[in-house]
Short mmCIF file of C-alpha atoms in Angstrom, two decimals:
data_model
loop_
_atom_site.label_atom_id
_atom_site.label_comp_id
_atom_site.label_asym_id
_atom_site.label_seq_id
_atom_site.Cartn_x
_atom_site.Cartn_y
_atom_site.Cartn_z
CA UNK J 629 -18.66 5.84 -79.51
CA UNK J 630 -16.54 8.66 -78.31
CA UNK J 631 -17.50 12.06 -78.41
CA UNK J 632 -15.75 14.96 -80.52
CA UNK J 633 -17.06 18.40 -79.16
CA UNK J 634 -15.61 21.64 -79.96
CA UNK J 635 -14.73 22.71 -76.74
CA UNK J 636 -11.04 23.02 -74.88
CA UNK J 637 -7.84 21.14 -76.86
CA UNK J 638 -7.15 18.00 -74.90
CA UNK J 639 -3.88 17.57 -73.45
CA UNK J 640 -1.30 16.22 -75.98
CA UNK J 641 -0.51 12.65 -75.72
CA UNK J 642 2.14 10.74 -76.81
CA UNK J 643 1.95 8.81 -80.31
CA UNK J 644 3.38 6.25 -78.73
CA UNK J 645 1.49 5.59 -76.13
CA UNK J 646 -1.52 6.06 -78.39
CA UNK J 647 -0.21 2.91 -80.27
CA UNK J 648 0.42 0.77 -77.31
CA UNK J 649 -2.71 1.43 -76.05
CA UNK J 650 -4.46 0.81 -79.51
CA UNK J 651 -2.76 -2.35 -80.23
CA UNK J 652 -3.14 -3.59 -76.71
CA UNK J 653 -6.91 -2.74 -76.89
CA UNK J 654 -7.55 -3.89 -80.18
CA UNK J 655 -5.67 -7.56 -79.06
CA UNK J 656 -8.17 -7.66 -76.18
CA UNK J 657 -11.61 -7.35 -78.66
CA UNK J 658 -10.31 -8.88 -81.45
CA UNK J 659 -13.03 -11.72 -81.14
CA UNK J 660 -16.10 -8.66 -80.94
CA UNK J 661 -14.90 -6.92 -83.88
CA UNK J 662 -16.30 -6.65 -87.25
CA UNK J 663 -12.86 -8.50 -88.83
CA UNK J 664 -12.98 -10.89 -91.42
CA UNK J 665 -10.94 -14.03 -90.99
CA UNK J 666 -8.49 -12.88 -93.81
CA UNK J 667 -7.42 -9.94 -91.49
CA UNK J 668 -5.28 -12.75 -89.55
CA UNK J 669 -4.25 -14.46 -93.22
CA UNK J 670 -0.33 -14.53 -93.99
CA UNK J 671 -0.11 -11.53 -96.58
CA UNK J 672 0.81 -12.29 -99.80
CA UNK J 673 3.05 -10.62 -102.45
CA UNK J 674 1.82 -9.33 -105.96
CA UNK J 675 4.26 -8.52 -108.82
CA UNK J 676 3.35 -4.59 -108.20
CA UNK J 677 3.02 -4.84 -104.42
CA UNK J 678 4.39 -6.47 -101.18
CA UNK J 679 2.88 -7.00 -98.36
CA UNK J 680 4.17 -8.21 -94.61
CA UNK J 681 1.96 -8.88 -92.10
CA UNK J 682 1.74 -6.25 -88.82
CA UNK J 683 3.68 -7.31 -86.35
CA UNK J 684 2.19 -8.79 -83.39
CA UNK J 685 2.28 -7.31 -79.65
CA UNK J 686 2.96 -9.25 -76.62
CA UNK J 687 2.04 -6.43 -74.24
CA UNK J 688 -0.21 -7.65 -71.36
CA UNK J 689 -3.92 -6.28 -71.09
CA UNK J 690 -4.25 -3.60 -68.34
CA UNK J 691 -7.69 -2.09 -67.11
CA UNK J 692 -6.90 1.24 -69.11
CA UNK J 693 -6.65 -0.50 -72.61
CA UNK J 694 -9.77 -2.33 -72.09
CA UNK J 695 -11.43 0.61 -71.19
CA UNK J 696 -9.97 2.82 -74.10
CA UNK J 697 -13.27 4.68 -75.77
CA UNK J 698 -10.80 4.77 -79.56
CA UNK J 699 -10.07 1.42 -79.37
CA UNK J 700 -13.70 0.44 -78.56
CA UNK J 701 -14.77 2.47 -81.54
CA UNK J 702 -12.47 1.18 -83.99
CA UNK J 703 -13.61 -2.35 -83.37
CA UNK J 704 -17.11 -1.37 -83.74
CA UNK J 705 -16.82 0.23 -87.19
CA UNK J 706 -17.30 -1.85 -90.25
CA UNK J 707 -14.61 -2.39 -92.32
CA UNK J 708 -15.66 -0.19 -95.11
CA UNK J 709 -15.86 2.58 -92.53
CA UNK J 710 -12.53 2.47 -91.43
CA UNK J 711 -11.23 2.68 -94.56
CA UNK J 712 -13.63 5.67 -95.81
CA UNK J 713 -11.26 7.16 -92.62
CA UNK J 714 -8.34 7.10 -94.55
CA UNK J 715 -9.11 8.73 -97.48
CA UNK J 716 -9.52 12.60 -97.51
CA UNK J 717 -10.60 13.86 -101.05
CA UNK J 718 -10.90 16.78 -103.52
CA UNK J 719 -13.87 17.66 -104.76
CA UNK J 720 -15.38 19.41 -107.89
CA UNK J 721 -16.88 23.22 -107.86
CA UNK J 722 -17.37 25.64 -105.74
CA UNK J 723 -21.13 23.70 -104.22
CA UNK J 724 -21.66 20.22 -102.79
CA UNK J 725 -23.05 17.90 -105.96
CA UNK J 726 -24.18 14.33 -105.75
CA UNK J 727 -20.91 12.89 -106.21
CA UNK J 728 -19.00 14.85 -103.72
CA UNK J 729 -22.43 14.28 -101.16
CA UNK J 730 -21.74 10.59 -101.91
CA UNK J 731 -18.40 10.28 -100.73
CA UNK J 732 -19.69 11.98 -97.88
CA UNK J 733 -23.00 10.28 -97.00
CA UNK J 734 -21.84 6.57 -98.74
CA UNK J 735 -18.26 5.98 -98.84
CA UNK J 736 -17.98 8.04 -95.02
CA UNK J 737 -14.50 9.68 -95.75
CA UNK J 738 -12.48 11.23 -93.25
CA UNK J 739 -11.89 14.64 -94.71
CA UNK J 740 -12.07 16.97 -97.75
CA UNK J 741 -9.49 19.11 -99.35
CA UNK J 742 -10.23 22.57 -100.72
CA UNK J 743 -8.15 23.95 -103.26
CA UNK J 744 -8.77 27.51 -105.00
CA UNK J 745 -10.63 26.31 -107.97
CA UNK J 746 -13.59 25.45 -104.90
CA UNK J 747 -13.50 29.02 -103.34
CA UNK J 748 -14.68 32.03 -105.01
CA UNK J 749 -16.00 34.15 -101.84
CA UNK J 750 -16.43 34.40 -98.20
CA UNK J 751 -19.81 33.60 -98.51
CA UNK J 752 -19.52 30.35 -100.86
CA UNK J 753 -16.89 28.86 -99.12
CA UNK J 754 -18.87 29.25 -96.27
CA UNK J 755 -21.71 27.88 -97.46
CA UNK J 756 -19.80 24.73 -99.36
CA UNK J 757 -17.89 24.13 -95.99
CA UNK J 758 -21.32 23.59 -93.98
CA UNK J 759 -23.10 21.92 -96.43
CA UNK J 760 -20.30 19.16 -96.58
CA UNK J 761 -20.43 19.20 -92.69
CA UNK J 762 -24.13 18.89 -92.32
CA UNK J 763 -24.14 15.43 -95.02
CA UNK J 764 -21.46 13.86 -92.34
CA UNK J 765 -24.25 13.08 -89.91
CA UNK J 766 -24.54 10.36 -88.12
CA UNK J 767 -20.80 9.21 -89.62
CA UNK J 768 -18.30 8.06 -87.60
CA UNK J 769 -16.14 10.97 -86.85
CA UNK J 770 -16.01 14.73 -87.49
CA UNK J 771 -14.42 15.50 -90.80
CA UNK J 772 -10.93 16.78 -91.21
CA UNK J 773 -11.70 19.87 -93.10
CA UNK J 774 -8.28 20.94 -94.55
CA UNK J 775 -6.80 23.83 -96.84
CA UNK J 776 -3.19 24.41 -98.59
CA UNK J 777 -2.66 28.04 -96.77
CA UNK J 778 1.16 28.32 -96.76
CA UNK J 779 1.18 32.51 -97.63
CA UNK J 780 2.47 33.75 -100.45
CA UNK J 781 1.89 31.87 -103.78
CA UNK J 782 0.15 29.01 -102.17
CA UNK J 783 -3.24 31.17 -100.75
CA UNK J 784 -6.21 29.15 -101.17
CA UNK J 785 -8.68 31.65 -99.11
CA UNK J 786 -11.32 33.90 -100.98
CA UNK J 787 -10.37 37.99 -101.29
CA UNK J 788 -11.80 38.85 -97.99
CA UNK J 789 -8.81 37.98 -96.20
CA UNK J 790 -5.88 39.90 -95.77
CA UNK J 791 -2.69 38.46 -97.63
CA UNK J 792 0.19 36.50 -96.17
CA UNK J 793 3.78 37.25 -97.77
CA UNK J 794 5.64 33.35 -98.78
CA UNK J 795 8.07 31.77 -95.97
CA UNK J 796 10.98 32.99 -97.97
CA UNK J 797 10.11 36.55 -96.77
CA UNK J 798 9.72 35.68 -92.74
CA UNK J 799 12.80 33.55 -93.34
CA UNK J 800 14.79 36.56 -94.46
CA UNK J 801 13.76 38.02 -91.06
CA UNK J 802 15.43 35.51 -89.13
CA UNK J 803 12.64 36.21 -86.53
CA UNK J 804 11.19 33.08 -84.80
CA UNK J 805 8.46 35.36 -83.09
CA UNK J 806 7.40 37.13 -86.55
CA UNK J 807 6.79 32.84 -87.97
CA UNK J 808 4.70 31.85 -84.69
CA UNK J 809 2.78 34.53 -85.07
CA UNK J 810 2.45 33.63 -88.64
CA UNK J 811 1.08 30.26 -87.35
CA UNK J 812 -1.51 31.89 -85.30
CA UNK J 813 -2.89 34.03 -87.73
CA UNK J 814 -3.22 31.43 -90.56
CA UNK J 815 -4.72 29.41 -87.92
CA UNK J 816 -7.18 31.78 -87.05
CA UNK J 817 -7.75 32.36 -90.67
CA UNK J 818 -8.89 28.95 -91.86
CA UNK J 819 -10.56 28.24 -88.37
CA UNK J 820 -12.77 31.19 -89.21
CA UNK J 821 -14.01 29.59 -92.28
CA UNK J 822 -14.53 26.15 -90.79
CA UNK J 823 -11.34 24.48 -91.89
CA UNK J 824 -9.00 22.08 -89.13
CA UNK J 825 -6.30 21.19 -90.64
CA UNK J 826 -3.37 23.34 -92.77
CA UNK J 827 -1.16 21.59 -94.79
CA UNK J 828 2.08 24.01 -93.47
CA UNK J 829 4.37 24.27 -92.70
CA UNK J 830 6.32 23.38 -95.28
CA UNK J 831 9.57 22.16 -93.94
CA UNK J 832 11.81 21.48 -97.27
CA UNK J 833 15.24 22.98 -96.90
CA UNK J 834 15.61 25.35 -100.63
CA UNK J 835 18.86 24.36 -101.20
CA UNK J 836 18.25 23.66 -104.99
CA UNK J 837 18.33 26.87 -106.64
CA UNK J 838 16.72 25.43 -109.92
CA UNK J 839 13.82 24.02 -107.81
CA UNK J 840 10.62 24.55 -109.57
CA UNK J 841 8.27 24.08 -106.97
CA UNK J 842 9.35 24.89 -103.74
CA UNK J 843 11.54 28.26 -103.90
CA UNK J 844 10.18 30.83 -101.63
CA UNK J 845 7.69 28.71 -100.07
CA UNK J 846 10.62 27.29 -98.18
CA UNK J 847 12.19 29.45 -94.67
CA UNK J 848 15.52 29.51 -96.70
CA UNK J 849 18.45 27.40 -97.65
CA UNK J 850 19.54 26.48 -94.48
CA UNK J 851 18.71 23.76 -92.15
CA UNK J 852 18.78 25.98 -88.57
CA UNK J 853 16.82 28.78 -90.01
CA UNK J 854 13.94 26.02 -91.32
CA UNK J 855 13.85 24.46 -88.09
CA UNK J 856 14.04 27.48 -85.90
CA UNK J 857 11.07 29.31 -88.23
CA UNK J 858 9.57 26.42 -89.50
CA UNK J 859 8.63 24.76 -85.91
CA UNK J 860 7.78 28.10 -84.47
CA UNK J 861 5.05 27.82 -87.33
CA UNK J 862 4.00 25.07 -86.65
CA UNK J 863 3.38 25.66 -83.06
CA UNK J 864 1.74 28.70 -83.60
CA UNK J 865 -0.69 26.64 -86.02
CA UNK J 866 -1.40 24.07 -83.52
CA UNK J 867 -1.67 26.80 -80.25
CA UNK J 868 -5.05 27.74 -82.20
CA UNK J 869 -6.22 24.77 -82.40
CA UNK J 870 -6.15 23.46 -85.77
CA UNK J 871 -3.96 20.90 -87.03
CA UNK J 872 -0.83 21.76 -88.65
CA UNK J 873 1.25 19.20 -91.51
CA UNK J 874 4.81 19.51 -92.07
CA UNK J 875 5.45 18.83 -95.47
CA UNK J 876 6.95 17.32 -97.61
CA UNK J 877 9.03 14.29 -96.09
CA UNK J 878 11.65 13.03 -96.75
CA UNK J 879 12.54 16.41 -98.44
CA UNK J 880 11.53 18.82 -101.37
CA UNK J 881 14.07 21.31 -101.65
CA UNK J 882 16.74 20.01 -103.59
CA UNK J 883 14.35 18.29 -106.67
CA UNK J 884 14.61 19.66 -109.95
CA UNK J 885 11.50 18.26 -110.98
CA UNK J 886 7.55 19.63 -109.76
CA UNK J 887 6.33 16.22 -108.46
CA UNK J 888 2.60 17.70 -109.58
CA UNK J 889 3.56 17.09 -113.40
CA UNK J 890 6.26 13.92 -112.86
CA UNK J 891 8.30 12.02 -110.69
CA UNK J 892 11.46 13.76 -109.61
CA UNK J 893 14.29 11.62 -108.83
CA UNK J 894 16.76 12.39 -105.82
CA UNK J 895 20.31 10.36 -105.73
CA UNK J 896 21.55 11.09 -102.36
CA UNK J 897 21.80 8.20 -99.80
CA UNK J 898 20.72 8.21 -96.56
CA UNK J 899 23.72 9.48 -94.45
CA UNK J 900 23.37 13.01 -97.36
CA UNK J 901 19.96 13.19 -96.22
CA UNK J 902 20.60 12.86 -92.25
CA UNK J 903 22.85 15.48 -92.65
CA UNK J 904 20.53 18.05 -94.28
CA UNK J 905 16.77 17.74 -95.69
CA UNK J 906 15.80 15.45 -92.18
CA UNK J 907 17.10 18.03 -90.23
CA UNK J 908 13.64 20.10 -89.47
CA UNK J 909 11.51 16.67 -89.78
CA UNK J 910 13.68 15.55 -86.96
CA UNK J 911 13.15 18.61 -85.22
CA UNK J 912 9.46 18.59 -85.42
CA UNK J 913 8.77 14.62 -84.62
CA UNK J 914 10.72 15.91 -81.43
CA UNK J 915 8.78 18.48 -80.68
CA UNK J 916 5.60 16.69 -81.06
CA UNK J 917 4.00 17.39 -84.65
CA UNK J 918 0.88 15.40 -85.20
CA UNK J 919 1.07 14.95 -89.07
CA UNK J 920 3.45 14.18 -91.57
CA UNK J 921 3.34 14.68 -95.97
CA UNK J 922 5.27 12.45 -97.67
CA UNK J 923 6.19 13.57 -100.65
CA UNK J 924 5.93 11.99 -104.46
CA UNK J 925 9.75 11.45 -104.83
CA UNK J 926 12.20 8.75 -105.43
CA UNK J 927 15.00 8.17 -103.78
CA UNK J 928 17.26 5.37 -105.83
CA UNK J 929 19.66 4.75 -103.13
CA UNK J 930 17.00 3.77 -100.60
CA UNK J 931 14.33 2.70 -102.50
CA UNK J 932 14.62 1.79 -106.50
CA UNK J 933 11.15 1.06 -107.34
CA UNK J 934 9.21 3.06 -105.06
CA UNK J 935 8.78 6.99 -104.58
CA UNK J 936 9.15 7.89 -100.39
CA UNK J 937 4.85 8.45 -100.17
CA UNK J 938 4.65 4.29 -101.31
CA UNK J 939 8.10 3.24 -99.93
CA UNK J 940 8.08 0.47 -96.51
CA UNK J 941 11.95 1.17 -96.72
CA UNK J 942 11.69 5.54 -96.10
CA UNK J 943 7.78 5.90 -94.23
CA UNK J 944 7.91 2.28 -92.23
CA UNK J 945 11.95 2.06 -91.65
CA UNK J 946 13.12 5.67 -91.78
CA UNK J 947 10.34 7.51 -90.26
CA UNK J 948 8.78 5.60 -87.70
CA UNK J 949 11.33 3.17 -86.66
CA UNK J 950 14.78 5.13 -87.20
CA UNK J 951 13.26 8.65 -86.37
CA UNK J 952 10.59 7.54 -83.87
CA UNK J 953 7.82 8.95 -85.48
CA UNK J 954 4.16 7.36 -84.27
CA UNK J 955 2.22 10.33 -85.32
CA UNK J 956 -0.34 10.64 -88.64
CA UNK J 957 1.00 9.86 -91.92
CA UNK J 958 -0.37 11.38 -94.83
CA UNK J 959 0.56 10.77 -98.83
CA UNK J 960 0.58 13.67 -101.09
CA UNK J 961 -2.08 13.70 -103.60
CA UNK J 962 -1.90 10.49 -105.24
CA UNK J 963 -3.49 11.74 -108.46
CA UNK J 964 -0.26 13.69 -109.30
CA UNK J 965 1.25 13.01 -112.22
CA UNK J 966 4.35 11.67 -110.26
CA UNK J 967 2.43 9.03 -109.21
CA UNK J 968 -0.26 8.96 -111.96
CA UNK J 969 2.13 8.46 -114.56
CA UNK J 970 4.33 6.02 -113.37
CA UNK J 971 2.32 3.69 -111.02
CA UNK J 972 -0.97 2.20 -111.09
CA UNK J 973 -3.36 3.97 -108.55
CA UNK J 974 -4.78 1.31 -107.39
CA UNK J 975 -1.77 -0.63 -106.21
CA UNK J 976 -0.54 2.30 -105.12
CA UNK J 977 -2.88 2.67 -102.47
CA UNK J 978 -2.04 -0.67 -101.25
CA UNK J 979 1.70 0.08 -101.42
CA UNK J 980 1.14 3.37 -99.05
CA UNK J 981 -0.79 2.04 -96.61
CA UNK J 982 1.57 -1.54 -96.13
CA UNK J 983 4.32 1.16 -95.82
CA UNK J 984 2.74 2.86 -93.09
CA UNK J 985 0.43 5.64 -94.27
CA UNK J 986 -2.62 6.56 -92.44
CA UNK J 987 -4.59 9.56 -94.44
CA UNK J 988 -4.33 9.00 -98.73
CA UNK J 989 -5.07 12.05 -100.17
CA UNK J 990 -6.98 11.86 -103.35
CA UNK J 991 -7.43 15.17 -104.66
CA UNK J 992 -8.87 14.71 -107.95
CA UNK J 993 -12.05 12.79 -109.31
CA UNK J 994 -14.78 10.80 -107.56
CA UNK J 995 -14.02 7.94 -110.29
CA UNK J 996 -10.29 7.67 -108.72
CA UNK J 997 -11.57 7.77 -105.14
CA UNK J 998 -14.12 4.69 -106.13
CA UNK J 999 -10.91 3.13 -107.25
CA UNK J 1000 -8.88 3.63 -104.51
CA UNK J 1001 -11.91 2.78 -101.75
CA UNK J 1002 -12.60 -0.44 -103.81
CA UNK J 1003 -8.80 -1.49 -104.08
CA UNK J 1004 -8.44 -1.43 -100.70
CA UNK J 1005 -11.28 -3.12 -99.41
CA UNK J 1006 -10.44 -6.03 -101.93
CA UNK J 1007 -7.06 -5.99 -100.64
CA UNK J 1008 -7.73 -6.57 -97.18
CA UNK J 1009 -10.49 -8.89 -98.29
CA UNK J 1010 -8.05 -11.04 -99.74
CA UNK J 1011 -5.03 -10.53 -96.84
CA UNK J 1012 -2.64 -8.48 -98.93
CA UNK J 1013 -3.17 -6.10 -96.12
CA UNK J 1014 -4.20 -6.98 -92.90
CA UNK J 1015 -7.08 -5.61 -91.44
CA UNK J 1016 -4.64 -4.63 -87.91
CA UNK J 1017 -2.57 -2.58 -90.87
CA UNK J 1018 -6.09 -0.28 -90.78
CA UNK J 1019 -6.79 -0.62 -87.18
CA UNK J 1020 -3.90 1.08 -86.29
CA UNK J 1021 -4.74 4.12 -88.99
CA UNK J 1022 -7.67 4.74 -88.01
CA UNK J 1023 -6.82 4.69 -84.11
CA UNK J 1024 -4.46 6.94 -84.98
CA UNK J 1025 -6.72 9.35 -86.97
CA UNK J 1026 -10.06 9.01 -84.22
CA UNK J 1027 -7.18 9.68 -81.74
CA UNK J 1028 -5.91 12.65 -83.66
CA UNK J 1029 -9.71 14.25 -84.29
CA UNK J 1030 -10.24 13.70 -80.66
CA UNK J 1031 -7.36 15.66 -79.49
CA UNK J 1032 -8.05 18.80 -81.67
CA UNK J 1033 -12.07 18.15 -80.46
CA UNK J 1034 -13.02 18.12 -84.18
CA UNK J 1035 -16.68 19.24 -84.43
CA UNK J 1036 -18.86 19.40 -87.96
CA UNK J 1037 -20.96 22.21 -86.04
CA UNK J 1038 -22.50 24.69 -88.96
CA UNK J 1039 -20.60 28.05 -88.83
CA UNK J 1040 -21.69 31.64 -89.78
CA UNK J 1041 -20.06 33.92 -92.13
CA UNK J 1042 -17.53 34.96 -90.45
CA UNK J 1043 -16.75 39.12 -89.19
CA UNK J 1044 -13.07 39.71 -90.48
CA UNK J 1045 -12.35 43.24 -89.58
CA UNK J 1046 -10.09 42.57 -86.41
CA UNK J 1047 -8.29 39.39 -87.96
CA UNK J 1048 -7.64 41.41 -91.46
CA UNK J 1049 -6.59 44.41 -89.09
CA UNK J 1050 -3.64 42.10 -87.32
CA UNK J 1051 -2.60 40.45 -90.35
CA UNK J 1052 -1.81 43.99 -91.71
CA UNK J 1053 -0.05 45.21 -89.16
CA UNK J 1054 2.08 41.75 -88.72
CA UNK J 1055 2.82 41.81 -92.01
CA UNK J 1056 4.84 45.37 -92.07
CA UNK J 1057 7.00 44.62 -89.51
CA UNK J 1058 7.92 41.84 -91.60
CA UNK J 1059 8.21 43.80 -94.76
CA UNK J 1060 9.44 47.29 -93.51
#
């Protein structure tokens, strides 16, 4: 099993090669894995969901893909434990109960969300954090402890920390310096509290003044001033060692609908979006960025049925084949009501991962993580996904925790004086 310390950031790697290497690997100890014979099964189409098989490498073995400690891991897990990879969740209250410690302990999830209904104070947050650490023991991999810290109206952290002001203010500043060092101090923010991932930046171009969701949470209304702010963000995330997510592929900012309450409906075809909303996605999948959102939206013109965060056509096609992208994809919360009200859950699940999702987030209610756990496991079970469909997930997110040398080491409460301090004085010069 490899080992995930909390020492020096690895150097990157490419996605790509991580795939290769994965698939090559996983080809090579196919017959000592834990794979059921349906995981090599033709996949089969439902009325709700369809399903092609993975495709099939004909890369040679070579000594370094036999040895690969990821690959070797994967095909030691048990199913069920691959899966429980894939699914970071929400939780209930601000301390860890018996459900929340089951999904830990039982179900062996990759990661937890917090949102600001969990975090009253320093202290409890603190407190919640290690606790939730401490039950993933003897699991398979560190957890991805993550947080929704944008600035601005999107603040999940308690009221010892210093405020950010929203990405609509540093965009007015035109100052690529002022968002890096943005990026650094949110990092250094939720890293202080024992998170490792932030969902930002958020990389949706506002060009929709009626937008009721994304306003001044976006760099502005133009594409060069999201790109030039948005990836200094996002490097300045990452430089401190905690994983950042651009969000929300293929494109918030011109939606006239908040995908939290319904499903918002986009008609622009795929040449419209090339020439705008990709723009900064592009930008970031070139300069490396390690996770993806997809966001709850439909796009009629290149998908009818499904939204881009369930859609083969825009997450298998568009992002990773067309745009390259071989990096971690992860769904917005599938218990929105964009997705909650329109689609069943459960086939759902199986429609994001067949389209190429690695991480679904499942924000709300142990009952619909049960659901979504179960459905999957049946579905591979009975070869409407292959098992090689999860394989290459979960390389992906071992590979990803092993980079960013994920720990669940207990922290303490953390001294904020100097980190409160520099957020201060960044934020006048952004405000003066």
């Amino acid at each position: 099993m490899i080992r995930f310390t909390r020492h020096s950031l690895k150097p990157k790697i490419s996605g790509t090669l991580f795939i290769i290497a994965a698939m090559v690997s996983l080809f090579l100890i196919a017959g000592c894995s834990n794979s059921s014979s349906n995981s090599q099964s033709e996949a089969t189409d439902s009325p709700t969901s369809q399903s092609t098989p993975a495709p099939t490498t004909s890369l040679a073995p070579t000594p370094s893909a036999v040895s690969d400690p990821i690959a070797l891991q994967v095909a030691e897990m048990t199913l069920e434990e691959k899966i429980g990879q894939m699914l970071l969740v929400g939780i209930d209250g601000t301390v860890l109960d018996e459900q929340a410690k089951k999904m830990i302990t039982e179900d062996k999830i990759g990661g937890i969300i917090l949102y600001k209904d969990n975090i009253k104070s320093l202290k409890g947050m603190i407190s919640l954090i290690n606790s939730m650490k401490k039950s993933n023991t003897g699991n398979p991999a560190p957890l991805f402890m993550s947080v929704d810290q944008e600035g601005g109206k999107v603040s999940r952290m308690p009221k010892e920390y210093a405020t950010f002001p929203s990405n609509g203010t540093v965009g007015a500043s035109n100052d690529a310096a002022a968002a890096e060092k943005m990026g650094k101090l949110l990092a250094r923010e939720v890293r202080s509290a024992g998170f490792n991932i932030n969902f930002a930046p958020v990389l949706d171009i506002n060009s929709n003044p009626d937008n009721p969701v994304i306003g001044d949470r976006s760099f502005g209304n133009a594409a060069g001033q999201v790109i030039q702010l948005g990836i200094a963000e996002m490097k300045g995330i990452e430089s401190e060692g905690v994983v950042p997510v651009v969000k929300h592929f293929p494109g918030h900012g011109d939606t006239s609908v908040d995908s939290h309450l319904d499903l918002p409906i986009v008609n622009k075809t795929a040449g419209q979006l090339a020439d705008l909303e990709w723009l900064p996605f592009q930008a970031a999948i070139k300069e490396g960025t390690d996770a993806v959102m997809v966001a709850h939206i439909l796009f009629p013109k290149l998908d009818p049925d499904k939204p881009a965060s369930l859609s083969r056509t825009i997450i298998g096609e568009q992002l990773r084949d067309e745009m390259g992208y071989q990096g971690i994809v992860i769904t917005d919360d599938l218990t929105m009501g964009a997705i909650m009200k329109n689609y069943d859950l459960t086939t759902a699940a199986v429609d994001t991962v067949n389209a190429g999702s690695d991480i679904l987030l499942v924000a709300h209610g142990y009952d619909n993580e049960k659901r979504v756990m179960d459905s999957l496991l049946q579905n591979v079970k009975n070869g409407k996904i292959q098992e090689t469909r999860i394989d290459e997930s979960v390389y992906r997110i071992l590979a990803l925790k092993a980079k960013y040398n994920l720990s669940d080491e207990q922290i303490p409460v953390p001294d904020l004086t100097d980190l409160n301090k520099e957020i201060n004085v960044w934020r006048q010069t952004i405000e003066k």
